[in-house]
Tab-separated table of C-alpha atoms and ligand atoms in Angstrom:
chain	number	residue	atom	x	y	z
A	1	MET	CA	55.212	109.578	29.400
A	2	ALA	CA	58.794	110.053	30.502
A	3	THR	CA	59.804	113.580	31.528
A	4	THR	CA	63.419	112.732	30.705
A	5	ARG	CA	65.089	110.264	28.358
A	6	VAL	CA	68.333	110.468	30.287
A	7	LEU	CA	69.059	107.542	32.566
A	8	HIS	CA	69.902	109.640	35.610
A	9	ARG	CA	71.695	108.314	38.681
A	10	SER	CA	68.350	108.220	40.489
A	11	LEU	CA	65.414	106.983	38.462
A	12	ARG	CA	63.002	108.544	40.940
A	13	GLU	CA	64.329	112.073	40.804
A	14	THR	CA	65.644	114.203	37.962
A	15	PRO	CA	68.317	116.589	39.167
A	16	PRO	CA	68.014	120.311	38.317
A	17	LYS	CA	69.894	121.431	35.258
A	18	ALA	CA	73.179	123.257	35.727
A	19	ILE	CA	73.106	126.205	33.339
A	20	GLY	CA	76.274	128.011	34.158
A	21	GLY	CA	79.324	128.270	36.317
A	22	GLU	CA	81.644	130.900	37.577
A	23	GLY	CA	84.714	130.157	39.736
A	24	ILE	CA	83.554	128.235	42.822
A	25	TRP	CA	79.862	128.622	41.883
A	26	LEU	CA	77.502	126.508	39.809
A	27	ILE	CA	74.218	128.044	38.683
A	28	ARG	CA	70.970	126.081	38.762
A	29	GLU	CA	68.287	126.519	36.179
A	30	ASP	CA	66.133	128.373	38.760
A	31	GLY	CA	68.962	130.898	39.111
A	32	ARG	CA	70.094	129.720	42.577
A	33	LYS	CA	73.823	129.391	43.088
A	34	VAL	CA	75.547	126.353	44.552
A	35	LEU	CA	79.033	126.662	46.116
A	36	ASP	CA	80.914	123.757	44.613
A	37	ALA	CA	82.820	122.631	47.735
A	38	SER	CA	83.715	119.158	46.420
A	39	GLY	CA	84.434	120.015	42.771
A	40	GLY	CA	81.742	117.437	41.988
A	41	ALA	CA	83.814	114.399	42.899
A	42	ALA	CA	87.173	116.195	43.458
A	43	VAL	CA	87.275	117.185	39.809
A	44	SER	CA	86.996	120.937	39.343
A	45	CYS	CA	90.330	122.012	40.765
A	46	LEU	CA	90.253	125.396	38.983
A	47	GLY	CA	86.546	125.977	39.524
A	48	HIS	CA	84.245	126.629	36.615
A	49	GLN	CA	84.689	128.570	33.362
A	50	HIS	CA	88.371	129.426	33.911
A	51	PRO	CA	89.088	131.873	31.061
A	52	ARG	CA	92.542	130.522	30.232
A	53	VAL	CA	91.293	126.936	29.932
A	54	LEU	CA	88.294	128.013	27.798
A	55	GLU	CA	90.607	129.897	25.517
A	56	ALA	CA	92.986	126.948	25.136
A	57	MET	CA	90.070	124.715	24.320
A	58	ALA	CA	88.753	127.147	21.714
A	59	LYS	CA	92.181	127.362	20.118
A	60	GLN	CA	92.559	123.605	19.911
A	61	ALA	CA	89.012	123.243	18.569
A	62	SER	CA	89.727	125.746	15.823
A	63	LYS	CA	92.864	123.786	14.771
A	64	LEU	CA	91.975	120.124	15.230
A	65	ALA	CA	89.385	118.403	17.399
A	66	TYR	CA	90.341	114.794	16.827
A	67	ALA	CA	92.762	112.482	15.088
A	68	HIS	CA	93.020	108.746	15.787
A	69	THR	CA	96.167	107.662	17.582
A	70	ALA	CA	96.615	104.651	15.254
A	71	PHE	CA	97.700	107.255	12.700
A	72	PHE	CA	98.719	110.435	14.488
A	73	SER	CA	100.110	112.014	17.592
A	74	SER	CA	99.167	115.572	18.473
A	75	GLU	CA	101.016	118.625	19.717
A	76	ALA	CA	98.624	118.824	22.680
A	77	ALA	CA	99.344	115.209	23.791
A	78	GLU	CA	103.125	115.548	23.309
A	79	THR	CA	103.300	118.831	25.257
A	80	LEU	CA	101.084	117.551	28.061
A	81	ALA	CA	103.210	114.441	28.407
A	82	ASP	CA	106.395	116.564	28.533
A	83	HIS	CA	104.791	118.773	31.171
A	84	LEU	CA	103.734	115.835	33.340
A	85	VAL	CA	106.728	113.502	33.093
A	86	GLY	CA	109.456	115.327	31.157
A	87	HIS	CA	111.296	115.755	34.488
A	88	GLU	CA	110.625	112.074	35.366
A	89	PRO	CA	109.046	112.629	38.802
A	90	GLY	CA	109.780	109.573	40.972
A	91	GLY	CA	111.032	107.868	37.816
A	92	LEU	CA	107.711	108.144	36.010
A	93	ALA	CA	108.663	108.806	32.392
A	94	TYR	CA	105.751	107.967	30.104
A	95	THR	CA	102.055	108.811	29.946
A	96	TYR	CA	99.123	107.002	28.400
A	97	PHE	CA	96.193	109.379	27.999
A	98	VAL	CA	92.694	107.913	28.432
A	99	SER	CA	89.274	109.387	29.154
A	100	GLY	CA	88.895	108.997	32.904
A	101	GLY	CA	89.924	107.265	36.119
A	102	SER	CA	88.545	103.792	35.487
A	103	GLU	CA	90.297	103.634	32.103
A	104	ALA	CA	93.509	104.769	33.744
A	105	ILE	CA	93.240	101.923	36.238
A	106	GLU	CA	92.448	99.373	33.516
A	107	ALA	CA	95.566	100.501	31.691
A	108	ALA	CA	97.608	100.272	34.888
A	109	ILE	CA	96.473	96.722	35.553
A	110	LYS	CA	97.071	95.633	31.945
A	111	ILE	CA	100.494	97.155	31.544
A	112	ALA	CA	101.561	95.541	34.830
A	113	ARG	CA	100.385	92.168	33.528
A	114	GLN	CA	102.004	92.679	30.105
A	115	TYR	CA	105.291	93.801	31.674
A	116	PHE	CA	105.605	90.470	33.485
A	117	ILE	CA	104.818	88.530	30.300
A	118	GLU	CA	107.543	90.532	28.469
A	119	VAL	CA	110.194	89.842	31.156
A	120	GLY	CA	109.420	86.131	31.256
A	121	GLU	CA	107.367	85.959	34.450
A	122	PRO	CA	103.935	85.033	33.047
A	123	LYS	CA	102.815	83.476	36.329
A	124	ARG	CA	102.407	86.960	37.762
A	125	ALA	CA	98.694	87.543	37.232
A	126	HIS	CA	97.407	88.388	40.715
A	127	PHE	CA	96.822	91.799	42.253
A	128	ILE	CA	96.476	92.672	45.902
A	129	ALA	CA	94.411	95.734	46.804
A	130	ARG	CA	92.740	96.957	49.970
A	131	ARG	CA	89.222	96.861	51.390
A	132	GLN	CA	87.503	100.206	51.624
A	133	SER	CA	89.010	101.427	48.413
A	134	TYR	CA	87.599	102.547	45.080
A	135	HIS	CA	89.390	102.181	41.769
A	136	GLY	CA	86.552	102.671	39.292
A	137	ASN	CA	83.385	101.083	37.962
A	138	THR	CA	84.521	99.144	34.905
A	139	LEU	CA	84.797	95.432	35.716
A	140	GLY	CA	88.608	95.308	36.071
A	141	ALA	CA	88.710	98.421	38.220
A	142	LEU	CA	85.684	97.246	40.233
A	143	SER	CA	87.474	93.892	40.780
A	144	ALA	CA	90.443	95.843	42.119
A	145	GLY	CA	88.325	98.007	44.394
A	146	GLY	CA	87.261	96.994	47.857
A	147	ASN	CA	84.081	99.014	48.145
A	148	ALA	CA	81.623	96.401	49.386
A	149	TRP	CA	78.316	97.957	48.259
A	150	ARG	CA	79.574	98.856	44.824
A	151	ARG	CA	80.940	95.329	44.262
A	152	GLU	CA	77.972	93.379	45.652
A	153	PRO	CA	75.558	93.233	42.660
A	154	TYR	CA	78.394	92.459	40.223
A	155	ALA	CA	80.277	89.982	42.418
A	156	PRO	CA	79.748	87.034	40.010
A	157	LEU	CA	81.361	89.072	37.183
A	158	LEU	CA	84.392	90.246	39.127
A	159	SER	CA	87.797	88.712	38.621
A	160	PRO	CA	89.192	86.296	41.217
A	161	SER	CA	92.675	87.638	40.341
A	162	PHE	CA	92.241	90.383	42.938
A	163	SER	CA	92.330	89.972	46.723
A	164	HIS	CA	92.031	92.538	49.469
A	165	VAL	CA	93.844	93.343	52.699
A	166	THR	CA	93.122	95.729	55.589
A	167	PRO	CA	93.365	99.413	54.740
A	168	ALA	CA	95.631	101.821	56.635
A	169	PHE	CA	92.566	103.435	58.181
A	170	ALA	CA	93.615	104.163	61.758
A	171	TYR	CA	90.291	105.564	62.957
A	172	HIS	CA	88.552	102.241	62.412
A	173	GLU	CA	91.283	99.653	62.043
A	174	LYS	CA	93.946	100.568	64.634
A	175	ARG	CA	93.412	98.820	67.959
A	176	ASP	CA	93.482	101.011	71.067
A	177	SER	CA	96.277	98.871	72.440
A	178	GLU	CA	98.443	99.436	69.331
A	179	SER	CA	100.889	102.264	68.677
A	180	GLU	CA	101.005	103.604	65.156
A	181	ALA	CA	104.194	101.632	64.561
A	182	ASP	CA	102.428	98.435	65.807
A	183	PHE	CA	99.561	99.159	63.476
A	184	ILE	CA	101.876	99.562	60.468
A	185	ALA	CA	103.749	96.412	61.447
A	186	ARG	CA	100.446	94.457	61.606
A	187	LEU	CA	99.297	95.742	58.203
A	188	ALA	CA	102.732	94.959	56.688
A	189	ALA	CA	102.672	91.462	58.109
A	190	GLU	CA	99.164	90.901	56.691
A	191	LEU	CA	100.260	92.093	53.234
A	192	ASP	CA	103.374	89.918	53.373
A	193	ALA	CA	101.260	86.916	54.427
A	194	GLU	CA	98.925	87.577	51.455
A	195	PHE	CA	101.901	87.483	49.047
A	196	LEU	CA	102.967	84.181	50.645
A	197	ARG	CA	99.431	82.741	50.528
A	198	LEU	CA	99.157	83.519	46.810
A	199	GLY	CA	102.721	82.527	46.057
A	200	PRO	CA	104.990	85.649	45.790
A	201	ASP	CA	105.958	84.832	42.233
A	202	THR	CA	102.280	84.980	41.134
A	203	VAL	CA	101.665	88.539	42.285
A	204	ALA	CA	101.950	91.312	39.733
A	205	GLY	CA	101.214	94.286	41.882
A	206	PHE	CA	99.759	95.975	44.914
A	207	ILE	CA	97.158	98.703	44.245
A	208	ALA	CA	96.300	101.497	46.668
A	209	GLU	CA	95.089	105.051	46.905
A	210	PRO	CA	97.718	107.103	48.818
A	211	VAL	CA	94.822	109.103	50.326
A	212	VAL	CA	91.609	107.145	50.115
A	213	GLY	CA	88.868	109.105	48.432
A	214	ALA	CA	85.139	108.574	48.171
A	215	THR	CA	84.827	105.174	49.854
A	216	ALA	CA	86.249	106.099	53.244
A	217	GLY	CA	86.647	109.880	53.011
A	218	ALA	CA	90.128	111.483	52.774
A	219	VAL	CA	91.910	108.779	54.760
A	220	THR	CA	95.679	109.332	55.033
A	221	ALA	CA	97.971	106.445	55.988
A	222	PRO	CA	100.154	106.599	59.092
A	223	GLU	CA	103.686	107.888	58.371
A	224	GLY	CA	105.818	104.997	57.225
A	225	TYR	CA	103.040	102.730	55.943
A	226	PHE	CA	103.761	103.301	52.249
A	227	ARG	CA	107.523	102.771	52.779
A	228	ALA	CA	106.688	99.434	54.360
A	229	VAL	CA	104.442	98.545	51.434
A	230	ARG	CA	107.071	99.561	48.881
A	231	GLU	CA	109.618	97.361	50.628
A	232	ILE	CA	107.294	94.366	50.543
A	233	CYS	CA	106.543	94.808	46.849
A	234	ASP	CA	110.267	95.148	46.047
A	235	ARG	CA	111.190	92.125	48.107
A	236	HIS	CA	108.633	89.990	46.249
A	237	GLY	CA	109.380	91.461	42.806
A	238	ALA	CA	105.886	92.981	42.437
A	239	LEU	CA	104.913	96.470	41.203
A	240	LEU	CA	103.479	99.241	43.310
A	241	ILE	CA	100.470	100.783	41.555
A	242	LEU	CA	99.158	103.994	43.095
A	243	ASP	CA	95.702	105.278	42.283
A	244	GLU	CA	95.825	109.070	42.450
A	245	VAL	CA	92.709	109.557	40.412
A	246	MET	CA	91.160	111.541	43.271
A	247	CYS	CA	94.024	112.518	45.548
A	248	GLY	CA	96.586	113.462	42.865
A	249	MET	CA	97.347	116.442	40.681
A	250	GLY	CA	97.862	118.821	43.552
A	251	ARG	CA	94.776	117.980	45.638
A	252	THR	CA	96.836	117.264	48.807
A	253	GLY	CA	99.331	120.109	48.328
A	254	THR	CA	101.946	118.294	46.215
A	255	MET	CA	101.529	117.386	42.604
A	256	HIS	CA	101.512	113.704	43.565
A	257	ALA	CA	100.243	112.475	46.935
A	258	TRP	CA	103.102	109.885	47.040
A	259	GLU	CA	105.600	112.736	47.370
A	260	GLN	CA	104.506	113.029	50.993
A	261	GLU	CA	104.924	109.337	51.630
A	262	GLY	CA	108.623	108.892	50.771
A	263	VAL	CA	107.923	106.392	47.991
A	264	ALA	CA	107.266	106.498	44.260
A	265	PRO	CA	105.103	104.052	42.319
A	266	ASP	CA	105.978	101.914	39.274
A	267	ILE	CA	102.629	102.773	37.756
A	268	GLN	CA	100.227	105.574	38.660
A	269	ALA	CA	96.681	106.454	37.634
A	270	VAL	CA	95.503	110.062	37.563
A	271	ALA	CA	92.336	111.718	36.252
A	272	LYS	CA	89.922	114.228	37.848
A	273	GLY	CA	92.271	117.130	38.670
A	274	LEU	CA	94.285	116.442	35.502
A	275	GLY	CA	91.686	118.142	33.305
A	276	GLY	CA	89.723	119.795	36.113
A	277	GLY	CA	86.442	118.724	34.447
A	278	TYR	CA	87.026	120.841	31.353
A	279	GLN	CA	87.344	117.649	29.321
A	280	PRO	CA	87.114	113.933	30.194
A	281	ILE	CA	90.735	112.830	30.644
A	282	GLY	CA	92.790	110.448	32.743
A	283	ALA	CA	96.286	109.096	32.426
A	284	MET	CA	98.405	106.096	33.342
A	285	LEU	CA	101.971	107.084	34.124
A	286	THR	CA	104.828	104.601	34.224
A	287	THR	CA	108.588	104.138	34.274
A	288	ASN	CA	111.401	103.596	31.778
A	289	ARG	CA	111.895	100.069	33.167
A	290	ILE	CA	108.368	98.982	32.248
A	291	VAL	CA	108.249	100.734	28.893
A	292	ASP	CA	111.731	99.585	27.901
A	293	ALA	CA	110.818	95.949	28.683
A	294	ILE	CA	107.812	96.191	26.362
A	295	ARG	CA	109.734	98.072	23.688
A	296	GLN	CA	112.458	95.402	23.701
A	297	GLY	CA	109.879	92.623	23.807
A	298	SER	CA	106.695	92.692	21.760
A	299	GLY	CA	107.134	96.387	20.972
A	300	ALA	CA	103.620	97.579	21.773
A	301	PHE	CA	101.332	97.949	24.808
A	302	GLN	CA	98.468	95.640	23.789
A	303	HIS	CA	95.623	97.907	24.755
A	304	GLY	CA	93.833	100.933	23.308
A	305	HIS	CA	90.695	103.012	23.115
A	306	THR	CA	89.234	105.195	20.359
A	307	TYR	CA	89.791	108.350	22.376
A	308	LEU	CA	93.386	107.825	23.536
A	309	GLY	CA	95.299	111.077	23.684
A	310	HIS	CA	92.288	113.106	22.566
A	311	PRO	CA	93.657	116.484	21.413
A	312	MET	CA	90.825	118.544	22.955
A	313	ALA	CA	91.199	116.730	26.254
A	314	CYS	CA	94.975	117.058	26.232
A	315	ALA	CA	94.828	120.784	25.365
A	316	ALA	CA	92.407	121.466	28.203
A	317	ALA	CA	94.474	119.443	30.694
A	318	LEU	CA	97.669	121.142	29.603
A	319	GLU	CA	96.256	124.567	30.317
A	320	VAL	CA	94.860	123.394	33.675
A	321	GLN	CA	98.349	122.158	34.623
A	322	ARG	CA	100.037	125.325	33.385
A	323	VAL	CA	97.705	127.462	35.497
A	324	ILE	CA	98.454	125.294	38.570
A	325	ALA	CA	102.199	125.666	37.964
A	326	GLU	CA	102.313	129.345	36.934
A	327	GLU	CA	100.014	130.533	39.732
A	328	ASN	CA	101.799	128.465	42.439
A	329	LEU	CA	98.527	126.822	43.334
A	330	LEU	CA	100.195	123.943	45.194
A	331	ASP	CA	101.401	126.389	47.825
A	332	ARG	CA	97.917	127.799	47.999
A	333	VAL	CA	96.422	124.299	48.425
A	334	LYS	CA	98.744	123.734	51.404
A	335	GLU	CA	97.815	127.058	53.059
A	336	LEU	CA	94.088	126.805	52.354
A	337	GLY	CA	94.168	123.180	53.471
A	338	LYS	CA	95.470	124.288	56.889
A	339	HIS	CA	92.722	126.912	57.070
A	340	LEU	CA	90.092	124.361	56.124
A	341	GLU	CA	91.344	121.956	58.770
A	342	ARG	CA	91.308	124.690	61.418
A	343	ARG	CA	87.798	125.746	60.563
A	344	LEU	CA	86.517	122.134	60.517
A	345	ILE	CA	88.050	121.571	63.952
A	346	GLU	CA	86.492	124.766	65.291
A	347	ARG	CA	83.057	123.878	63.962
A	348	PHE	CA	83.033	120.112	64.468
A	349	GLY	CA	85.797	119.311	66.914
A	350	ASN	CA	83.381	119.240	69.857
A	351	HIS	CA	80.307	118.144	67.929
A	352	ARG	CA	78.825	115.093	69.662
A	353	HIS	CA	78.197	113.298	66.372
A	354	ILE	CA	81.432	114.033	64.496
A	355	GLY	CA	83.937	111.278	65.343
A	356	ASP	CA	86.763	112.152	63.006
A	357	ILE	CA	88.051	115.089	60.992
A	358	ARG	CA	90.751	114.037	58.536
A	359	GLY	CA	92.522	114.634	55.248
A	360	ARG	CA	95.328	116.575	53.705
A	361	GLY	CA	95.415	119.805	51.727
A	362	LEU	CA	92.124	120.615	50.051
A	363	PHE	CA	90.971	117.044	50.505
A	364	GLN	CA	89.290	116.692	53.895
A	365	ALA	CA	86.354	114.836	55.404
A	366	ILE	CA	84.269	114.566	58.491
A	367	GLU	CA	82.851	111.246	59.665
A	368	LEU	CA	79.608	111.066	61.590
A	369	VAL	CA	79.138	108.658	64.500
A	370	GLU	CA	76.246	107.985	66.788
A	371	ASP	CA	78.640	107.668	69.722
A	372	ARG	CA	82.089	109.300	69.748
A	373	ALA	CA	83.404	107.092	72.536
A	374	THR	CA	82.695	103.757	70.818
A	375	ARG	CA	82.942	105.152	67.241
A	376	LYS	CA	79.640	103.443	66.569
A	377	SER	CA	78.169	104.507	63.225
A	378	PHE	CA	74.570	105.546	62.710
A	379	ASP	CA	72.063	102.977	61.467
A	380	PRO	CA	72.623	102.956	57.677
A	381	GLY	CA	68.862	102.783	57.310
A	382	LEU	CA	68.698	106.438	58.355
A	383	LYS	CA	70.562	107.308	55.131
A	384	LEU	CA	72.139	110.187	56.946
A	385	HIS	CA	74.645	110.917	54.212
A	386	GLN	CA	71.827	111.363	51.726
A	387	LYS	CA	70.007	113.684	54.134
A	388	ILE	CA	73.161	115.788	54.506
A	389	LYS	CA	73.612	115.972	50.765
A	390	ALA	CA	70.026	117.144	50.290
A	391	ALA	CA	70.179	119.634	53.107
A	392	ALA	CA	73.481	121.046	51.860
A	393	PHE	CA	72.249	121.379	48.275
A	394	GLU	CA	69.136	123.182	49.545
A	395	GLY	CA	71.419	125.501	51.499
A	396	GLY	CA	73.503	126.238	48.392
A	397	LEU	CA	76.389	123.883	49.045
A	398	GLY	CA	77.636	121.038	46.829
A	399	CYS	CA	79.598	118.483	48.904
A	400	TYR	CA	80.233	114.731	48.597
A	401	PRO	CA	78.652	112.654	51.355
A	402	SER	CA	78.762	108.850	51.184
A	403	GLY	CA	77.846	105.816	53.234
A	404	GLY	CA	79.857	102.806	54.262
A	405	ALA	CA	82.972	104.633	55.492
A	406	ALA	CA	83.532	102.256	58.395
A	407	ASP	CA	83.178	98.857	56.743
A	408	GLY	CA	81.421	99.210	53.406
A	409	LYS	CA	77.984	99.274	54.976
A	410	ASN	CA	78.084	101.401	58.131
A	411	GLY	CA	79.448	104.894	58.552
A	412	ASP	CA	78.554	108.268	57.040
A	413	HIS	CA	81.139	110.788	55.963
A	414	VAL	CA	81.212	114.032	53.984
A	415	LEU	CA	84.130	114.694	51.656
A	416	LEU	CA	85.229	118.212	50.769
A	417	ALA	CA	87.474	118.968	47.811
A	418	PRO	CA	87.158	122.684	47.057
A	419	PRO	CA	88.744	124.326	44.037
A	420	TYR	CA	92.400	125.421	44.431
A	421	ILE	CA	91.344	128.977	43.473
A	422	CYS	CA	89.053	129.537	46.469
A	423	THR	CA	89.724	132.099	49.195
A	424	PRO	CA	89.836	131.744	52.971
A	425	ALA	CA	86.432	133.465	53.059
A	426	ASP	CA	85.044	130.844	50.628
A	427	ILE	CA	86.344	128.120	52.976
A	428	ASP	CA	84.583	129.818	55.905
A	429	MET	CA	81.350	129.839	53.914
A	430	ILE	CA	81.787	126.146	53.037
A	431	VAL	CA	82.238	125.148	56.705
A	432	ASP	CA	79.294	127.328	57.853
A	433	ARG	CA	76.967	125.851	55.269
A	434	LEU	CA	78.178	122.313	55.939
A	435	GLY	CA	77.610	122.848	59.668
A	436	SER	CA	74.028	123.898	59.092
A	437	ALA	CA	73.438	120.952	56.742
A	438	VAL	CA	74.836	118.421	59.129
A	439	ASP	CA	72.798	119.740	62.072
A	440	SER	CA	69.567	119.915	60.090
A	441	ALA	CA	70.068	116.376	58.705
A	442	LEU	CA	70.767	115.003	62.178
A	443	LYS	CA	67.671	116.752	63.467
A	444	SER	CA	65.484	115.297	60.683
A	445	ALA	CA	66.932	111.851	61.545
A	446	GLY	CA	65.848	112.316	65.152
A	447	HIS	CA	69.273	113.255	66.580
B	501	LIG	N1	89.998	105.719	41.300
B	501	LIG	C1	89.636	106.598	42.262
B	501	LIG	C2	90.501	106.710	43.506
B	501	LIG	C3	88.437	107.337	42.150
B	501	LIG	O1	88.102	108.166	43.108
B	501	LIG	C4	87.680	107.169	40.953
B	501	LIG	C5	86.394	107.949	40.815
B	501	LIG	O2	85.870	108.481	41.722
B	501	LIG	C6	88.084	106.281	39.998
B	501	LIG	C7	89.265	105.594	40.191
B	501	LIG	C8	87.310	106.122	38.714
B	501	LIG	O3	87.348	107.266	37.973
B	501	LIG	P1	86.241	107.546	36.839
B	501	LIG	O4	84.965	107.792	37.592
B	501	LIG	O5	86.755	108.809	36.156
B	501	LIG	O6	86.170	106.385	35.945
């Protein structure tokens, strides 16, 4: 007799029920509190049960919960779109509201493809992305992603229209003999060669996360990498598609992570921090150039979902974004990010099994290694990341450990993405609890 009819992520273990939340805390059914140091998967940017967001949701629910976008727009969707792109950041001028990150990526891929059909370049049907990336779990997004273990079982179903190049992941990919400039030049040459191999006039776009999230753990690119990538896309007439599902909406200290890279995308995907978990919502953002081409061509983006522009989701996201703006939370993310980095360095900088501490803003990670000198990862069979997750949870800390950081199979890292509303003392508690969890997991793994 099944004890649960829910198909949980693990079919061997049923997770405890969460019965409440308050700010940075989640409350388990047994009453124990868990400090949500990763906002689930970098979602809960305002923490839990934020009164302003709850009130906005209640107000919207009392007016109108849903109206299909084949017939209606809604005040919530219009106002949220104005808030996000009314000032045309980086030239992004339109939004397409979906229900999460994978849907935002699917929309990004499809609008890029349709744009080239509309402008008379139908041969452009190929996308280049990077290894060690994650763009979502639907088949198009999974085809785009370069996360080896997530792709493996579905490989026969994935589209051959996507190919992958080396990520800008200096800790594992930069050779000791290379300067940062040499490394960027090598990656740029590889990307350029991939355009040439495919035929530059067959490539629709290059897809990348400005700061790589769950797959590799808060990996920032060396300064200048994204400018080099932008130049290559422009030279070959392809679009730059940035996936800010995890790193966007303020997580790295600016509303968009690309603001710190000196480039802007043609198409962008956002989700997680957009609605902060209060409602499922994601968005694809794009430019006048792309929308005008479609308007003057077929007149409609040939795509759609039942829950596009859902009024409840848009109302919740609008209030999340208003709180971020009105409470100057981006400045707070920058300051707290520096504090988090300092504390991580103090705690783990000399730790014999922490090889790298990296990230930006409130988006940081530590990577575990067996040997710091050679950067050799632990045997994946030890499942160290799972041990850390379990030890942290037992110690009242929610964080986001994963395996495969180095190459899709080897490498353990722990990602932190605390809420923007936390205090320096909360950060101290996060680092203390993480330190204990890491040490106890290493001990139980025989290290
Ligand atoms: N893109 C990135 C960078 C992500 O981190 C994720 C989710 O973790 C996705 C896309 C997919 O988003 P979702 O899980 O909301 O479909």
